[in-house]
Short mmCIF file of C-alpha atoms and ligand atoms in Angstrom, two decimals:
data_model
loop_
_atom_site.label_atom_id
_atom_site.label_comp_id
_atom_site.label_asym_id
_atom_site.label_seq_id
_atom_site.Cartn_x
_atom_site.Cartn_y
_atom_site.Cartn_z
CA MET A 132 6.60 13.62 0.12
CA TYR A 133 5.86 10.90 -2.47
CA ASP A 134 8.04 10.50 -5.54
CA PRO A 135 6.08 8.80 -8.35
CA LEU A 136 9.27 8.07 -10.31
CA THR A 137 10.76 5.88 -7.56
CA SER A 138 7.47 4.92 -5.81
CA THR A 139 8.83 6.05 -2.44
CA TYR A 140 7.61 8.20 0.42
CA SER A 141 10.08 10.48 2.22
CA PHE A 142 10.25 10.76 6.00
CA ALA A 143 12.74 12.27 8.44
CA CYS A 144 15.31 9.87 9.89
CA PRO A 145 16.61 10.98 13.32
CA HIS A 146 20.07 9.81 12.30
CA GLY A 147 20.48 12.20 9.42
CA ARG A 148 19.34 12.17 5.84
CA ALA A 149 15.71 11.90 4.82
CA ALA A 150 14.58 8.31 4.45
CA ARG A 151 12.92 7.33 1.15
CA VAL A 152 10.89 4.18 1.63
CA PRO A 153 8.38 2.24 -0.48
CA LEU A 154 4.97 1.24 0.89
CA SER A 155 6.32 -2.25 1.67
CA SER A 156 8.67 -0.66 4.27
CA PHE A 157 5.65 0.55 6.24
CA ARG A 158 5.03 -1.67 9.26
CA ARG A 159 1.98 -0.17 10.95
CA LEU A 160 -0.44 2.50 9.81
CA GLU A 161 -3.09 4.19 11.92
CA ARG A 162 -5.38 7.12 11.31
CA LEU A 163 -4.96 9.84 13.93
CA PRO A 164 -8.14 10.97 15.65
CA GLY A 165 -9.07 14.60 15.10
CA ALA A 166 -7.66 15.87 11.82
CA ALA A 167 -10.16 15.24 9.06
CA HIS A 168 -9.39 17.63 6.16
CA PRO A 169 -7.13 16.04 5.23
CA ALA A 170 -6.94 13.04 7.53
CA VAL A 171 -3.47 12.33 8.90
CA TYR A 172 -1.95 8.88 9.40
CA ARG A 173 0.84 7.82 11.74
CA VAL A 174 3.25 5.39 10.11
CA LEU A 175 5.80 3.12 11.74
CA PHE A 176 8.33 2.45 8.99
CA ASP A 177 11.42 0.31 8.57
CA CYS A 178 14.16 2.87 7.82
CA ARG A 179 17.24 2.11 5.74
CA CYS A 180 19.35 2.97 8.84
CA GLY A 181 18.15 -0.30 10.38
CA GLU A 182 15.70 1.13 12.91
CA ASP A 183 11.94 1.64 12.86
CA HIS A 184 10.73 5.26 13.14
CA LEU A 185 7.38 7.01 13.35
CA GLY A 186 6.33 9.49 10.68
CA LEU A 187 3.19 11.34 9.62
CA VAL A 188 1.57 11.27 6.20
CA SER A 189 -1.55 13.03 4.96
CA HIS A 190 -4.37 11.08 3.36
CA ASP A 191 -3.74 12.82 0.02
CA ASP A 192 -0.08 11.88 0.00
CA LEU A 193 -0.83 8.34 1.07
CA ASP A 194 -3.57 7.44 -1.39
CA TRP A 195 -3.50 9.90 -4.27
CA ALA A 196 0.15 10.92 -4.70
CA PRO A 197 1.08 7.39 -5.96
CA LEU A 198 -1.33 8.00 -8.86
CA GLY A 199 0.59 11.14 -9.80
CA ALA A 200 -1.73 13.73 -8.28
CA ALA A 201 1.04 15.52 -6.37
CA ALA A 202 3.88 15.24 -8.88
CA GLU A 203 5.69 18.58 -9.05
CA ILE A 204 7.55 17.66 -12.19
CA SER A 205 7.01 19.11 -15.64
CA PHE A 206 8.24 17.89 -18.99
CA ARG A 207 8.69 19.48 -22.42
CA ASN A 208 5.79 18.38 -24.58
CA LEU A 209 7.33 18.00 -28.04
CA MET A 210 3.92 18.15 -29.73
CA THR A 211 3.04 21.57 -28.35
CA ASP A 212 6.54 22.83 -27.43
CA ARG A 213 5.24 23.74 -23.99
CA ASP A 214 6.14 22.58 -20.50
CA ASP A 215 3.34 20.32 -19.26
CA SER A 216 2.72 19.03 -15.75
CA LEU A 217 3.57 15.39 -15.22
CA ALA A 218 0.79 15.29 -12.61
CA ILE A 219 -1.86 15.75 -15.31
CA GLU A 220 -0.31 13.06 -17.52
CA LEU A 221 -0.02 10.58 -14.66
CA THR A 222 -3.50 11.16 -13.28
CA ASP A 223 -4.99 10.92 -16.79
CA LEU A 224 -3.21 7.59 -17.22
CA ALA A 225 -4.44 6.35 -13.84
CA ALA A 226 -8.01 7.48 -14.58
CA ALA A 227 -7.96 5.68 -17.95
CA LYS A 228 -6.82 2.44 -16.29
CA ILE A 229 -9.48 2.68 -13.59
CA ARG A 230 -12.14 3.28 -16.25
CA ALA A 231 -10.87 0.15 -18.04
CA GLY A 232 -11.49 -1.88 -14.87
CA GLU A 233 -7.98 -1.93 -13.41
CA TRP A 234 -7.58 -0.78 -9.82
CA PRO A 235 -4.25 0.43 -8.38
CA TRP A 236 -4.40 -1.87 -5.32
CA SER A 237 -6.52 -4.88 -4.45
CA PHE A 238 -6.75 -7.60 -1.81
CA PHE A 239 -8.91 -10.62 -0.97
CA CYS A 240 -11.51 -9.92 1.74
CA LEU A 241 -11.89 -13.04 3.92
CA HIS A 242 -15.21 -11.87 5.36
CA GLU A 243 -16.83 -11.30 1.95
CA GLY A 244 -14.99 -14.16 0.27
CA ARG A 245 -14.02 -12.10 -2.77
CA PRO A 246 -11.36 -9.73 -4.14
CA ARG A 247 -11.88 -6.05 -3.35
CA PRO A 248 -10.24 -2.81 -4.45
CA MET A 249 -8.33 -0.84 -1.81
CA THR A 250 -6.04 2.17 -1.36
CA PRO A 251 -2.86 2.37 0.78
CA SER A 252 -4.76 3.90 3.73
CA ALA A 253 -6.57 0.54 4.14
CA LEU A 254 -3.23 -1.12 5.01
CA THR A 255 -3.05 -1.65 8.74
CA LEU A 256 0.02 -3.86 9.11
CA VAL A 257 2.80 -4.87 6.72
CA ALA A 258 5.55 -7.39 7.38
CA PRO A 259 8.06 -9.31 5.32
CA GLY A 260 7.69 -12.37 7.58
CA ALA A 261 6.64 -15.25 5.52
CA ILE A 262 10.07 -16.00 4.18
CA ALA A 263 9.63 -19.61 5.19
CA ARG A 264 6.77 -20.04 2.73
CA ARG A 265 7.43 -17.87 -0.31
CA ASP A 266 10.66 -16.00 -0.83
CA GLY A 267 10.27 -12.26 -0.69
CA SER A 268 6.57 -12.31 0.09
CA PHE A 269 4.91 -9.72 2.30
CA GLY A 270 2.08 -10.16 4.74
CA ILE A 271 -0.45 -7.34 4.74
CA ALA A 272 -3.40 -6.81 7.07
CA VAL A 273 -6.05 -4.78 5.27
CA ARG A 274 -9.11 -3.09 6.75
CA CYS A 275 -11.75 -3.64 4.04
CA PRO A 276 -13.11 -0.30 2.74
CA GLY A 277 -16.43 -2.09 2.10
CA CYS A 278 -17.18 -4.22 5.19
CA SER A 279 -14.47 -3.01 7.66
CA ALA A 280 -13.28 -6.60 8.37
CA LEU A 281 -9.53 -7.11 8.74
CA SER A 282 -8.04 -9.65 6.30
CA VAL A 283 -4.47 -10.92 6.05
CA ASN A 284 -3.06 -11.55 2.58
CA LEU A 285 0.33 -12.84 1.47
CA VAL A 286 1.50 -10.91 -1.61
CA THR A 287 4.60 -9.95 -3.58
CA GLN A 288 6.51 -6.76 -2.85
CA GLU A 289 5.48 -5.37 -6.26
CA HIS A 290 1.81 -5.88 -5.38
CA VAL A 291 2.29 -3.49 -2.46
CA ASP A 292 4.68 -0.97 -3.98
CA ILE A 293 3.64 -0.54 -7.60
CA PRO A 294 0.22 0.95 -8.40
CA PHE A 295 -1.74 -1.20 -10.91
CA TRP A 296 0.48 -4.22 -10.27
CA ASN A 297 -1.94 -6.81 -8.95
CA ASP A 298 -0.83 -10.37 -8.17
CA THR A 299 -3.03 -12.90 -9.94
CA ARG A 300 -2.99 -15.21 -6.91
CA VAL A 301 -2.53 -14.28 -3.24
CA GLY A 302 -2.37 -16.20 0.02
CA VAL A 303 -5.28 -15.55 2.39
CA LEU A 304 -5.09 -16.28 6.14
CA ASP A 305 -7.98 -18.63 6.94
CA HIS A 306 -9.08 -16.80 10.11
CA VAL A 307 -9.38 -13.25 11.42
CA LEU A 308 -6.55 -11.75 13.49
CA PRO A 309 -7.10 -11.85 17.25
CA SER A 310 -8.26 -8.38 18.17
CA GLY A 311 -7.08 -6.28 21.09
CA ALA A 312 -3.57 -7.74 21.15
CA ASP A 313 -1.17 -5.34 22.88
CA ARG A 314 1.64 -6.16 20.55
CA VAL A 315 -0.44 -6.59 17.44
CA LEU A 316 2.50 -6.26 15.05
CA ASP A 317 4.41 -9.04 16.86
CA ALA A 318 1.30 -11.25 16.89
CA PHE A 319 0.83 -10.57 13.18
CA CYS A 320 4.45 -11.51 12.36
CA ALA A 321 4.11 -14.74 14.35
CA GLU A 322 0.92 -15.59 12.43
CA LEU A 323 2.72 -15.11 9.14
CA LEU A 324 5.19 -17.83 10.08
CA SER A 325 2.84 -20.32 11.66
CA ALA A 326 -0.67 -19.97 10.30
CA ARG A 327 -2.37 -21.49 7.28
CA PHE A 328 -2.93 -19.58 4.07
CA ASP A 329 -5.37 -20.51 1.31
CA GLU A 330 -4.53 -19.52 -2.24
CA LYS A 331 -7.13 -17.31 -3.95
CA ARG A 332 -7.40 -15.75 -7.35
CA LEU A 333 -7.49 -11.95 -7.40
CA ASP A 334 -9.77 -11.15 -10.35
CA LEU A 335 -11.44 -7.86 -9.62
CA GLU A 336 -14.89 -7.27 -10.99
CA LEU A 337 -15.48 -3.56 -10.69
ZN1 ZN B 284 16.53 5.98 10.12
ZN1 ZN B 285 -14.87 -6.77 2.89
#
């Protein structure tokens, strides 16, 4: 499902081959009611075939596989001459970074006025829309794991796709998204082009 070597998730494409897409190709993410162990999320993603499709992803795959937890790859350990699991190596590495105060993903919470750690399941909307302001930037709407407020940040593609890559500065939309919009993704994309963003530093204090 998730390939830690290419940082991509795989989904079925109705036009043929499996689609491998990074997190920044997600467009909308919602937790399905019901399933809890594990929770299941419905993803609208921008497929390489040019269309958007719906796919399902489990909470484990979404949040923990990028840290190596589900890697089914082994490698020959030259020190012990045994085949070791890459999953253990990758999760050990991730755990060491988290202990050192680095978090795989972060964002700036408008409601709390400070940077916060997050995981991919907190992403609600993603759009490459703000081309007019900063080439290649992505708008993300994040549901804060701490206070549940929805904040919109403007970040680089690497900030979304690569665990432990955190932009030092991000753009922060200066108001909350209008709630209850029928076409929330369209409204979000329009905001990215027209609204005002304040620049904030993203220094996490864990
Ligand atoms: Zn497709
Ligand atoms: Zn918050």
